[in-house]
Short mmCIF file of C-alpha atoms and ligand atoms in Angstrom, two decimals:
data_model
loop_
_atom_site.label_atom_id
_atom_site.label_comp_id
_atom_site.label_asym_id
_atom_site.label_seq_id
_atom_site.Cartn_x
_atom_site.Cartn_y
_atom_site.Cartn_z
CA UNK A 1 9.43 -20.62 11.11
CA UNK A 2 5.72 -21.37 11.45
CA UNK A 3 3.20 -18.68 10.51
CA UNK A 4 -0.47 -18.09 11.38
CA UNK A 5 -2.79 -17.08 8.53
CA UNK A 6 -6.49 -16.25 8.44
CA UNK A 7 -8.71 -18.96 7.01
CA UNK A 8 -11.32 -18.26 4.38
CA UNK A 9 -14.07 -19.47 6.71
CA UNK A 10 -12.75 -17.40 9.66
CA UNK A 11 -10.34 -18.35 12.40
CA UNK A 12 -6.74 -19.06 11.60
CA UNK A 13 -4.48 -21.89 10.56
CA UNK A 14 -0.89 -22.37 11.62
CA UNK A 15 1.35 -23.31 8.72
CA UNK A 16 4.53 -25.20 9.55
CA UNK A 17 7.99 -24.28 8.32
CA UNK A 18 7.71 -27.23 5.89
CA UNK A 19 4.40 -25.93 4.45
CA UNK A 20 6.03 -22.57 3.82
CA UNK A 21 9.19 -24.14 2.48
CA UNK A 22 7.27 -26.15 -0.11
CA UNK A 23 5.44 -22.97 -1.25
CA UNK A 24 8.73 -21.08 -1.37
CA UNK A 25 10.26 -23.81 -3.53
CA UNK A 26 7.45 -23.59 -6.09
CA UNK A 27 7.19 -19.79 -6.07
CA UNK A 28 9.78 -17.74 -7.96
CA UNK A 29 8.77 -14.27 -6.69
CA UNK A 30 9.16 -12.67 -3.29
CA UNK A 31 7.25 -13.73 -0.17
CA UNK A 32 6.90 -10.97 2.40
CA UNK A 33 5.90 -11.57 6.00
CA UNK A 34 5.08 -8.80 8.48
CA UNK A 35 8.72 -8.43 9.59
CA UNK A 36 10.25 -8.29 6.12
CA UNK A 37 11.54 -5.06 4.55
CA UNK A 38 9.04 -3.76 2.00
CA UNK A 39 6.03 -5.33 3.74
CA UNK A 40 4.67 -2.01 5.05
CA UNK A 41 4.82 -0.36 1.63
CA UNK A 42 3.21 -3.29 -0.15
CA UNK A 43 0.38 -3.79 2.35
CA UNK A 44 -0.76 -0.17 2.04
CA UNK A 45 -3.00 0.96 -0.78
CA UNK A 46 -4.07 4.29 -2.26
CA UNK A 47 -6.80 4.89 0.35
CA UNK A 48 -5.33 5.43 3.84
CA UNK A 49 -8.72 4.50 5.36
CA UNK A 50 -7.73 0.90 4.60
CA UNK A 51 -5.38 -0.42 7.27
CA UNK A 52 -5.28 -4.21 6.92
CA UNK A 53 -2.31 -6.48 7.51
CA UNK A 54 -2.10 -9.58 5.31
CA UNK A 55 -0.30 -12.51 6.94
CA UNK A 56 1.77 -13.07 3.81
CA UNK A 57 2.28 -11.12 0.58
CA UNK A 58 3.13 -13.20 -2.50
CA UNK A 59 4.76 -10.96 -5.12
CA UNK A 60 4.24 -12.86 -8.36
CA UNK A 61 6.71 -12.78 -11.26
CA UNK A 62 4.49 -14.55 -13.79
CA UNK A 63 1.49 -16.78 -14.38
CA UNK A 64 3.12 -19.80 -12.72
CA UNK A 65 3.51 -17.84 -9.48
CA UNK A 66 -0.17 -16.88 -9.60
CA UNK A 67 -1.10 -20.55 -10.10
CA UNK A 68 1.12 -21.57 -7.17
CA UNK A 69 -0.36 -18.87 -4.94
CA UNK A 70 -3.95 -19.91 -5.78
CA UNK A 71 -3.14 -23.59 -5.13
CA UNK A 72 -1.42 -22.69 -1.84
CA UNK A 73 -4.47 -20.67 -0.74
CA UNK A 74 -6.80 -23.51 -1.67
CA UNK A 75 -4.70 -26.23 -0.09
CA UNK A 76 -4.71 -24.47 3.28
CA UNK A 77 -8.14 -22.83 3.02
CA UNK A 78 -6.65 -19.33 3.23
CA UNK A 79 -8.39 -16.02 2.95
CA UNK A 80 -6.82 -14.31 -0.05
CA UNK A 81 -6.94 -11.04 -1.98
CA UNK A 82 -5.57 -9.85 -5.31
CA UNK A 83 -3.61 -6.65 -5.75
CA UNK A 84 -3.33 -4.98 -9.15
CA UNK A 85 -2.66 -1.24 -8.84
CA UNK A 86 -3.99 -1.03 -5.26
CA UNK A 87 -6.35 1.82 -6.16
CA UNK A 88 -9.69 0.32 -5.21
CA UNK A 89 -11.37 2.72 -2.79
CA UNK A 90 -12.83 -0.13 -0.72
CA UNK A 91 -9.34 -1.62 -0.35
CA UNK A 92 -10.34 -4.89 -2.01
CA UNK A 93 -6.68 -5.61 -2.76
CA UNK A 94 -5.87 -6.25 0.91
CA UNK A 95 -7.16 -8.92 3.28
CA UNK A 96 -6.70 -9.07 7.02
CA UNK A 97 -4.34 -11.86 8.05
CA UNK A 98 -4.60 -13.86 4.81
CA UNK A 99 -2.58 -14.18 1.61
CA UNK A 100 -2.28 -11.10 -0.61
CA UNK A 101 -1.53 -12.17 -4.19
CA UNK A 102 0.37 -9.15 -5.46
CA UNK A 103 0.63 -8.71 -9.24
CA UNK A 104 2.37 -5.34 -9.19
CA UNK A 105 5.62 -6.74 -10.62
CA UNK A 106 3.81 -7.82 -13.82
CA UNK A 107 4.15 -4.68 -15.93
CA UNK A 108 4.85 -5.98 -19.45
CA UNK A 109 3.01 -4.52 -22.48
CA UNK A 110 3.27 -5.80 -26.07
CA UNK A 111 1.65 -3.84 -28.90
CA UNK A 112 0.67 -5.27 -32.27
CA UNK A 113 0.29 -2.10 -34.36
CA UNK A 114 -0.96 -4.00 -37.43
CA UNK A 115 -3.75 -5.74 -35.56
CA UNK A 116 -4.32 -2.65 -33.39
CA UNK A 117 -4.19 -4.71 -30.22
CA UNK A 118 -2.08 -4.88 -27.07
CA UNK A 119 -1.29 -7.50 -24.47
CA UNK A 120 -0.84 -6.03 -21.01
CA UNK A 121 0.09 -7.89 -17.84
CA UNK A 122 -2.27 -7.43 -14.94
CA UNK A 123 0.07 -5.42 -12.70
CA UNK A 124 0.27 -2.57 -15.22
CA UNK A 125 -0.83 0.91 -14.31
CA UNK A 126 -2.79 2.88 -16.91
CA UNK A 127 0.34 4.90 -17.77
CA UNK A 128 2.27 1.73 -18.69
CA UNK A 129 -0.21 0.88 -21.44
CA UNK A 130 -0.60 4.45 -22.74
CA UNK A 131 3.18 4.82 -22.98
CA UNK A 132 3.63 1.74 -25.16
CA UNK A 133 0.54 2.15 -27.33
CA UNK A 134 1.18 5.84 -28.00
CA UNK A 135 4.50 4.95 -29.59
CA UNK A 136 2.28 3.75 -32.46
CA UNK A 137 -0.33 6.51 -32.22
CA UNK A 138 -2.75 4.04 -30.64
CA UNK A 139 -4.61 3.96 -27.33
CA UNK A 140 -6.77 1.65 -25.25
CA UNK A 141 -9.74 2.99 -23.26
CA UNK A 142 -8.23 3.91 -19.87
CA UNK A 143 -9.33 5.99 -16.86
CA UNK A 144 -8.54 9.58 -15.90
CA UNK A 145 -5.70 9.00 -13.38
CA UNK A 146 -2.61 7.33 -14.75
CA UNK A 147 -1.49 5.61 -11.53
CA UNK A 148 -4.67 3.48 -11.40
CA UNK A 149 -4.26 -0.27 -12.00
CA UNK A 150 -5.56 -1.65 -15.30
CA UNK A 151 -6.75 -4.90 -13.70
CA UNK A 152 -9.30 -3.65 -11.20
CA UNK A 153 -10.41 -0.94 -13.63
CA UNK A 154 -11.01 -3.40 -16.48
CA UNK A 155 -12.75 -6.16 -14.54
CA UNK A 156 -15.07 -3.54 -13.04
CA UNK A 157 -15.89 -1.77 -16.34
CA UNK A 158 -13.58 1.19 -16.92
CA UNK A 159 -14.27 4.64 -18.37
CA UNK A 160 -12.13 7.60 -19.43
CA UNK A 161 -11.55 10.18 -22.16
CA UNK A 162 -12.13 7.62 -24.94
CA UNK A 163 -15.29 6.03 -23.54
CA UNK A 164 -17.64 8.25 -25.53
CA UNK A 165 -16.05 6.92 -28.71
CA UNK A 166 -15.37 3.31 -27.77
CA UNK A 167 -17.42 2.29 -24.72
CA UNK A 168 -16.36 0.82 -21.39
CA UNK A 169 -12.77 -0.45 -21.16
CA UNK A 170 -14.20 -3.96 -20.84
CA UNK A 171 -16.15 -3.49 -24.12
CA UNK A 172 -12.72 -3.32 -25.76
CA UNK A 173 -11.38 -6.61 -24.45
CA UNK A 174 -10.39 -9.25 -26.97
CA UNK A 175 -9.25 -11.94 -24.55
CA UNK A 176 -7.82 -12.61 -21.10
CA UNK A 177 -5.54 -15.19 -19.54
CA UNK A 178 -7.14 -16.21 -16.25
CA UNK A 179 -6.11 -18.39 -13.32
CA UNK A 180 -9.34 -19.85 -12.01
CA UNK A 181 -10.10 -20.93 -8.44
CA UNK A 182 -9.09 -24.53 -9.22
CA UNK A 183 -5.58 -23.29 -10.07
CA UNK A 184 -5.97 -23.86 -13.83
CA UNK A 185 -4.95 -21.39 -16.55
CA UNK A 186 -7.76 -20.58 -18.98
CA UNK A 187 -8.12 -18.33 -21.98
CA UNK A 188 -11.34 -16.34 -21.87
CA UNK A 189 -12.63 -14.80 -25.10
CA UNK A 190 -15.80 -14.75 -27.18
CA UNK A 191 -14.81 -18.08 -28.75
CA UNK A 192 -13.40 -19.77 -25.65
CA UNK A 193 -14.89 -19.89 -22.13
CA UNK A 194 -17.36 -17.29 -23.32
CA UNK A 195 -19.29 -17.22 -20.03
CA UNK A 196 -16.11 -16.58 -18.03
CA UNK A 197 -15.26 -13.84 -20.53
CA UNK A 198 -18.71 -12.33 -20.01
CA UNK A 199 -18.39 -12.41 -16.21
CA UNK A 200 -14.99 -10.74 -16.16
CA UNK A 201 -16.20 -7.78 -18.19
CA UNK A 202 -17.54 -5.92 -15.18
CA UNK A 203 -18.18 -8.69 -12.65
CA UNK A 204 -15.06 -7.73 -10.70
CA UNK A 205 -12.54 -10.06 -9.11
CA UNK A 206 -15.08 -12.75 -8.29
CA UNK A 207 -14.25 -15.26 -11.01
CA UNK A 208 -10.49 -15.72 -11.23
CA UNK A 209 -7.23 -13.83 -11.42
CA UNK A 210 -6.53 -12.28 -14.79
CA UNK A 211 -2.81 -12.40 -15.53
CA UNK A 212 -2.91 -10.78 -18.97
CA UNK A 213 -5.44 -8.64 -20.86
CA UNK A 214 -5.68 -8.31 -24.63
CA UNK A 215 -7.19 -4.96 -25.64
CA UNK A 216 -8.45 -3.53 -28.89
CA UNK A 217 -6.63 -0.25 -29.66
CA UNK A 218 -7.75 2.88 -31.48
CA UNK A 219 -5.86 5.60 -33.34
CA UNK A 220 -5.44 8.58 -30.97
CA UNK A 221 -3.01 11.49 -30.98
CA UNK A 222 -0.12 11.33 -30.22
CA UNK A 223 -1.23 14.96 -29.79
CA UNK A 224 -4.74 15.98 -28.83
CA UNK A 225 -6.38 19.25 -27.83
CA UNK A 226 -6.81 19.08 -24.10
CA UNK A 227 -6.37 20.61 -20.69
CA UNK A 228 -8.59 22.50 -18.28
CA UNK A 229 -10.35 25.82 -17.84
CA UNK A 230 -11.12 27.21 -14.38
CA UNK A 231 -13.43 29.91 -13.01
CA UNK A 232 -14.19 31.40 -9.59
CA UNK A 233 -16.84 29.52 -7.67
CA UNK A 234 -19.15 32.53 -8.15
CA UNK A 235 -19.43 31.60 -11.83
CA UNK A 236 -20.22 27.94 -11.08
CA UNK A 237 -23.97 27.95 -11.90
CA UNK A 238 -23.34 29.62 -15.25
CA UNK A 239 -20.38 27.36 -16.05
CA UNK A 240 -22.24 24.15 -15.19
CA UNK A 241 -25.11 25.26 -17.45
CA UNK A 242 -22.58 25.89 -20.24
CA UNK A 243 -20.96 22.52 -19.51
CA UNK A 244 -24.36 20.88 -19.91
CA UNK A 245 -24.84 22.52 -23.29
CA UNK A 246 -21.33 21.77 -24.46
CA UNK A 247 -21.45 18.11 -23.46
CA UNK A 248 -24.99 17.50 -24.75
CA UNK A 249 -24.10 18.74 -28.25
CA UNK A 250 -20.47 17.60 -28.44
CA UNK A 251 -19.35 14.91 -30.87
CA UNK A 252 -17.82 11.81 -29.30
CA UNK A 253 -14.29 13.07 -29.94
CA UNK A 254 -14.84 15.58 -27.13
CA UNK A 255 -15.04 14.36 -23.55
CA UNK A 256 -15.37 16.80 -20.68
CA UNK A 257 -15.39 16.57 -16.91
CA UNK A 258 -16.80 19.26 -14.63
CA UNK A 259 -15.26 19.66 -11.17
CA UNK A 260 -16.40 21.68 -8.16
CA UNK A 261 -13.74 22.01 -5.48
CA UNK A 262 -11.52 24.31 -3.44
CA UNK A 263 -8.58 25.48 -5.56
CA UNK A 264 -5.40 23.57 -4.68
CA UNK A 265 -2.05 25.41 -4.79
CA UNK A 266 -1.48 24.21 -8.36
CA UNK A 267 0.88 26.28 -10.54
CA UNK A 268 -1.71 26.63 -13.32
CA UNK A 269 -4.15 28.42 -10.97
CA UNK A 270 -3.55 32.06 -9.91
CA UNK A 271 -2.22 32.35 -6.32
CA UNK A 272 -5.11 34.56 -5.22
CA UNK A 273 -7.67 31.77 -5.77
CA UNK A 274 -5.75 29.08 -3.89
CA UNK A 275 -7.97 27.88 -1.05
CA UNK A 276 -11.09 29.43 -2.60
CA UNK A 277 -13.99 27.66 -4.35
CA UNK A 278 -13.57 27.12 -8.08
CA UNK A 279 -15.27 25.28 -10.90
CA UNK A 280 -13.11 23.67 -13.58
CA UNK A 281 -13.83 21.78 -16.79
CA UNK A 282 -11.27 19.26 -18.02
CA UNK A 283 -11.51 18.54 -21.74
CA UNK A 284 -9.92 16.13 -24.17
CA UNK A 285 -10.67 16.41 -27.88
CA UNK A 286 -9.18 13.46 -29.74
CA UNK A 287 -10.35 14.55 -33.21
CA UNK A 288 -8.95 17.37 -35.38
CA UNK A 289 -7.44 20.13 -33.21
CA UNK A 290 -9.22 22.92 -35.18
CA UNK A 291 -12.58 21.22 -34.62
CA UNK A 292 -11.88 21.05 -30.92
CA UNK A 293 -10.99 24.74 -30.76
CA UNK A 294 -14.31 25.66 -32.41
CA UNK A 295 -16.31 23.41 -30.09
CA UNK A 296 -14.73 24.91 -26.98
CA UNK A 297 -15.20 28.57 -27.99
CA UNK A 298 -18.60 29.00 -26.25
CA UNK A 299 -17.30 27.47 -23.01
CA UNK A 300 -14.26 29.73 -23.08
CA UNK A 301 -16.57 32.73 -23.54
CA UNK A 302 -18.59 31.82 -20.44
CA UNK A 303 -18.10 34.02 -17.35
CA UNK A 304 -14.54 35.11 -16.60
CA UNK A 305 -12.10 32.19 -16.75
CA UNK A 306 -9.22 32.57 -14.27
CA UNK A 307 -7.02 29.97 -15.99
CA UNK A 308 -7.04 28.18 -19.33
CA UNK A 309 -4.47 25.49 -20.08
CA UNK A 310 -6.32 23.89 -22.98
CA UNK A 311 -3.72 23.42 -25.66
CA UNK A 312 -2.32 20.94 -28.15
CA UNK A 313 -0.51 18.43 -25.95
CA UNK A 314 0.60 14.78 -25.96
CA UNK A 315 -2.23 12.41 -25.14
CA UNK A 316 -0.06 10.73 -22.44
CA UNK A 317 0.29 14.11 -20.74
CA UNK A 318 -3.49 14.58 -20.80
CA UNK A 319 -3.86 11.18 -19.19
CA UNK A 320 -1.92 12.29 -16.11
CA UNK A 321 -3.31 15.81 -15.72
CA UNK A 322 -5.50 14.86 -12.75
CA UNK A 323 -2.88 12.68 -11.02
CA UNK A 324 -1.66 15.28 -8.52
CA UNK A 325 -5.17 15.73 -7.14
CA UNK A 326 -5.33 12.06 -6.09
CA UNK A 327 -2.19 11.20 -4.11
CA UNK A 328 -1.74 7.87 -2.35
CA UNK A 329 -2.07 8.12 1.43
CA UNK A 330 -4.97 10.51 1.92
CA UNK A 331 -8.24 9.30 3.41
CA UNK A 332 -10.93 8.86 0.77
CA UNK A 333 -14.66 8.15 0.80
CA UNK A 334 -16.73 8.26 -2.39
CA UNK A 335 -20.39 8.04 -3.33
CA UNK A 336 -21.63 7.97 -6.88
CA UNK A 337 -24.62 7.85 -9.20
CA UNK A 338 -25.09 7.51 -12.92
CA UNK A 339 -27.04 10.38 -14.47
CA UNK A 340 -29.09 10.45 -17.65
CA UNK A 341 -28.54 14.21 -17.92
CA UNK A 342 -27.78 17.34 -15.92
CA UNK A 343 -30.90 19.13 -14.72
CA UNK A 344 -31.18 22.58 -13.12
CA UNK A 345 -32.10 20.82 -9.88
CA UNK A 346 -28.91 18.77 -9.94
CA UNK A 347 -26.81 21.88 -10.52
CA UNK A 348 -28.47 23.71 -7.61
CA UNK A 349 -28.07 20.71 -5.30
CA UNK A 350 -24.43 20.11 -6.25
CA UNK A 351 -23.62 23.79 -5.65
CA UNK A 352 -25.29 23.73 -2.25
CA UNK A 353 -23.12 20.80 -1.16
CA UNK A 354 -19.98 22.26 -2.74
CA UNK A 355 -20.54 25.27 -0.48
CA UNK A 356 -20.03 22.99 2.55
CA UNK A 357 -17.02 20.84 1.67
CA UNK A 358 -15.69 19.37 4.91
CA UNK A 359 -12.16 19.30 3.45
CA UNK A 360 -10.22 21.36 0.87
CA UNK A 361 -9.31 18.13 -0.96
CA UNK A 362 -12.88 16.99 -1.66
CA UNK A 363 -14.66 17.46 -4.97
CA UNK A 364 -17.90 16.89 -6.83
CA UNK A 365 -17.23 15.62 -10.35
CA UNK A 366 -19.39 15.00 -13.42
CA UNK A 367 -17.81 12.77 -16.08
CA UNK A 368 -19.50 12.58 -19.45
CA UNK A 369 -19.60 8.96 -20.71
CA UNK A 370 -22.58 9.04 -23.10
CA UNK A 371 -21.92 7.58 -26.56
CA UNK A 372 -20.71 4.16 -27.66
CA UNK A 373 -21.59 2.40 -24.42
CA UNK A 374 -25.26 3.30 -24.86
CA UNK A 375 -25.43 1.38 -28.15
CA UNK A 376 -25.04 -2.08 -26.62
CA UNK A 377 -27.74 -4.02 -24.77
CA UNK A 378 -27.62 -4.22 -20.95
CA UNK A 379 -26.88 -7.94 -21.22
CA UNK A 380 -23.73 -7.37 -23.32
CA UNK A 381 -21.63 -7.51 -20.14
CA UNK A 382 -22.31 -7.32 -16.40
CA UNK A 383 -21.21 -3.69 -16.20
CA UNK A 384 -24.55 -2.80 -17.81
CA UNK A 385 -25.86 0.71 -17.12
CA UNK A 386 -26.23 1.31 -20.83
CA UNK A 387 -28.58 4.21 -20.07
CA UNK A 388 -25.93 6.28 -18.31
CA UNK A 389 -24.78 9.60 -19.80
CA UNK A 390 -22.69 10.96 -16.90
CA UNK A 391 -21.05 9.64 -13.75
CA UNK A 392 -21.54 11.84 -10.69
CA UNK A 393 -18.76 11.24 -8.18
CA UNK A 394 -18.98 12.76 -4.73
CA UNK A 395 -15.36 12.45 -3.73
CA UNK A 396 -14.48 13.04 -0.09
CA UNK A 397 -10.73 13.35 0.54
CA UNK A 398 -8.98 14.50 3.72
CA UNK A 399 -5.87 13.96 5.83
CA UNK A 400 -6.65 13.15 9.48
CA UNK A 401 -8.55 10.22 11.02
CA UNK A 402 -10.28 12.59 13.44
CA UNK A 403 -11.99 14.20 10.44
CA UNK A 404 -13.45 10.91 9.16
CA UNK A 405 -16.95 11.40 10.55
CA UNK A 406 -17.44 14.95 9.20
CA UNK A 407 -16.17 14.06 5.72
CA UNK A 408 -18.15 10.87 5.42
CA UNK A 409 -21.26 12.70 6.57
CA UNK A 410 -20.69 15.38 3.91
CA UNK A 411 -20.40 12.75 1.15
CA UNK A 412 -23.44 10.80 2.35
CA UNK A 413 -25.57 13.97 2.61
CA UNK A 414 -24.65 15.02 -0.92
CA UNK A 415 -25.30 11.47 -2.16
CA UNK A 416 -28.79 11.38 -0.61
CA UNK A 417 -29.62 14.86 -1.88
CA UNK A 418 -28.68 13.91 -5.46
CA UNK A 419 -30.30 10.45 -5.44
CA UNK A 420 -33.43 11.75 -7.18
CA UNK A 421 -31.38 12.79 -10.24
CA UNK A 422 -29.80 9.36 -10.69
CA UNK A 423 -30.70 6.65 -13.21
CA UNK A 424 -30.66 4.40 -10.13
CA UNK A 425 -27.43 2.83 -11.30
CA UNK A 426 -23.91 3.12 -9.92
CA UNK A 427 -20.35 2.12 -10.83
CA UNK A 428 -19.05 -0.95 -9.01
CA UNK A 429 -15.48 0.42 -8.95
CA UNK A 430 -16.59 3.50 -7.03
CA UNK A 431 -18.32 1.54 -4.24
CA UNK A 432 -16.86 1.94 -0.76
CA UNK A 433 -16.50 -0.58 2.05
CA UNK A 434 -19.92 0.22 3.49
CA UNK A 435 -21.89 -0.06 0.23
CA UNK A 436 -24.02 -3.18 0.54
CA UNK A 437 -26.02 -5.55 -1.66
CA UNK A 438 -28.51 -2.86 -2.78
CA UNK A 439 -25.66 -0.90 -4.37
CA UNK A 440 -24.20 -4.02 -5.98
CA UNK A 441 -27.58 -4.66 -7.56
CA UNK A 442 -27.64 -1.00 -8.65
CA UNK A 443 -24.26 -1.55 -10.30
CA UNK A 444 -25.28 -4.62 -12.32
CA UNK A 445 -29.06 -4.73 -12.57
CA UNK A 446 -31.02 -7.77 -11.35
CA UNK A 447 -30.73 -9.87 -14.53
CA UNK A 448 -26.94 -9.45 -14.83
CA UNK A 449 -26.50 -10.06 -11.11
CA UNK A 450 -28.47 -13.33 -11.29
CA UNK A 451 -26.34 -14.49 -14.21
CA UNK A 452 -23.16 -13.56 -12.31
CA UNK A 453 -24.37 -15.53 -9.27
CA UNK A 454 -24.86 -18.65 -11.43
CA UNK A 455 -21.39 -18.23 -12.94
CA UNK A 456 -19.88 -17.72 -9.49
CA UNK A 457 -21.20 -21.18 -8.55
CA UNK A 458 -19.62 -22.66 -11.66
CA UNK A 459 -16.22 -20.97 -11.47
CA UNK A 460 -15.64 -20.41 -7.75
CA UNK A 461 -18.06 -22.58 -5.74
CA UNK A 462 -16.03 -22.23 -2.51
CA UNK A 463 -15.86 -18.43 -2.88
CA UNK A 464 -12.06 -18.36 -2.83
CA UNK A 465 -12.15 -14.95 -4.52
CA UNK A 466 -14.30 -13.26 -1.91
CA UNK A 467 -12.26 -10.10 -1.53
CA UNK A 468 -14.27 -8.43 -4.30
CA UNK A 469 -17.61 -6.61 -4.28
CA UNK A 470 -19.55 -9.76 -3.55
CA UNK A 471 -21.43 -11.69 -6.19
CA UNK A 472 -22.41 -14.75 -4.21
CA UNK A 473 -23.49 -17.90 -5.96
C1 FAD B 1 -7.61 8.12 -8.11
C2 FAD B 1 -8.52 7.16 -8.81
C3 FAD B 1 -9.03 7.47 -10.04
C4 FAD B 1 -9.88 6.59 -10.70
N1 FAD B 1 -10.35 6.92 -11.93
C5 FAD B 1 -11.10 6.04 -12.59
C6 FAD B 1 -11.51 6.32 -13.92
O1 FAD B 1 -11.20 7.36 -14.47
N2 FAD B 1 -12.25 5.39 -14.57
C7 FAD B 1 -12.59 4.22 -13.99
O2 FAD B 1 -13.25 3.42 -14.63
N3 FAD B 1 -12.24 3.93 -12.72
C8 FAD B 1 -11.50 4.81 -12.02
N4 FAD B 1 -11.11 4.53 -10.76
C9 FAD B 1 -11.62 3.32 -10.11
C10 FAD B 1 -10.73 2.15 -10.46
O3 FAD B 1 -11.19 1.59 -11.65
C11 FAD B 1 -10.79 1.10 -9.34
O4 FAD B 1 -10.31 1.68 -8.17
C12 FAD B 1 -10.01 -0.15 -9.66
O5 FAD B 1 -10.32 -1.14 -8.70
C13 FAD B 1 -8.53 0.09 -9.65
O6 FAD B 1 -7.85 -1.03 -10.11
P1 FAD B 1 -6.57 -1.56 -9.33
O7 FAD B 1 -5.97 -2.65 -10.13
O8 FAD B 1 -5.71 -0.42 -8.94
O9 FAD B 1 -7.31 -2.19 -8.07
P2 FAD B 1 -6.78 -3.02 -6.82
O10 FAD B 1 -7.09 -2.20 -5.61
O11 FAD B 1 -5.40 -3.51 -6.97
O12 FAD B 1 -7.76 -4.28 -6.87
C14 FAD B 1 -9.12 -4.10 -6.65
C15 FAD B 1 -9.88 -5.36 -6.89
O13 FAD B 1 -9.90 -5.61 -8.30
C16 FAD B 1 -9.87 -6.98 -8.55
N5 FAD B 1 -8.64 -7.34 -9.25
C17 FAD B 1 -7.43 -6.71 -9.19
N6 FAD B 1 -6.57 -7.33 -9.99
C18 FAD B 1 -7.23 -8.36 -10.55
C19 FAD B 1 -6.89 -9.35 -11.48
N7 FAD B 1 -5.67 -9.41 -12.00
N8 FAD B 1 -7.81 -10.26 -11.84
C20 FAD B 1 -9.05 -10.22 -11.34
N9 FAD B 1 -9.44 -9.29 -10.46
C21 FAD B 1 -8.55 -8.37 -10.07
C22 FAD B 1 -9.89 -7.68 -7.23
O14 FAD B 1 -11.20 -7.92 -6.78
C23 FAD B 1 -9.29 -6.66 -6.32
O15 FAD B 1 -9.59 -6.96 -5.05
C24 FAD B 1 -10.25 5.38 -10.09
C25 FAD B 1 -9.75 5.08 -8.83
C26 FAD B 1 -8.89 5.94 -8.20
C27 FAD B 1 -8.38 5.61 -6.84
#
């Protein structure tokens, strides 16, 4: 049967049954068209605001399938997109009418405990890597929600509970296997294709499809001191001031995240606060447990905590503690800034906007990232922003399309009101569909962006990989 697919330059191309048959013969994985079982599930991503329908989904089983898919897209001039974990808020994994190259079957992880390194295929979720590495008491730098894909996270930068100690996720890359736009397989590392290696450490999906990442690992756990403490919203100003003091003085073993939101009906929170404003601080101390206990004592003595689940727990459990707050299928809209510090003005402004959440699922979060990443020069990798100490994420989340306008307005208002406290930088992986070239420049800085544009010309002159936050050559 013939099929119509969107072309990279716009318009569509009709592929004959023979064209499809020759692709099918070379491709070992599954090809899903719109009428096939499983298509609906695979075309949808974490953010329900994204509702695109690829013409064909190519579910790859290995590097050869990725090569075949790239060559097929090139041969027919197809619009294409790459799906890792499908968690990108802008829905970059899905293209309308084109070819979605789906890596989600590639979930292998191989750990070398002696070398303290791990190979992870590009369809892995964060939890896949933590599970295998923790068997050896090792960990890679991951994010805070375990269902996130490693691929998008790594090629956009990546930060989590270990960032203060070890930098961005992409600072911990040893090498990558990459399928480039010409359908060739390349190794990218400091000693091989060094410019491609540079570009992929933050430059997003603009330069090729990574099929396998090699990460440097670090001794962590398997048990850490971690969890969360929560207070009534009335205590929020006092708690955020205490959070500022705690985080400013804390050694790099302690990472903390402050959250303003409406209490969800979570079992760890008392029933009487469900639906009411709270402030919570999530903490992970990956050093000696006793040291962590001492560091947290002043925070625990602040105001009147309503819940405290900070305890000795497996690191893998800590890594999934926030998962339930971020289910697939809600509507999400985020805005973010990097901060050099937390001023009184920022606290007052954040509290004012937390008082007018347009949805009970929304939150304002402050992630501490200051530490190892600040020690490298801005040119070390495109992700840059080596002056950032915190990430402020204004995270709108709601259920119904009719509430889109109110929730997006809330996030934009809070974003504008907090702009003056920002370093001017932002995180490329938190950019939404409507963030334009000014925000991409804010994510990379002018010098890194210019270098990325030159490399885009070299590695993908026809802009085959255009379903990424654009770095045009
Ligand atoms: C709930 C939630 C929590 C998050 N928490 C964190 C966090 O703690 N820390 C953090 O740093 N980020 C975090 N993020 C942001 C996250 O890093 C990005 O959303 C990232 O894009 C997710 O990766 P993915 O593989 O799931 O992306 P996908 O949506 O599958 O892909 C997004 C884009 O990434 C690129 N890409 C994907 N796979 C490849 C590949 N194999 N080769 C080359 N390019 C590829 C492509 O451009 C693709 O279009 C979070 C996101 C969500 C939704």
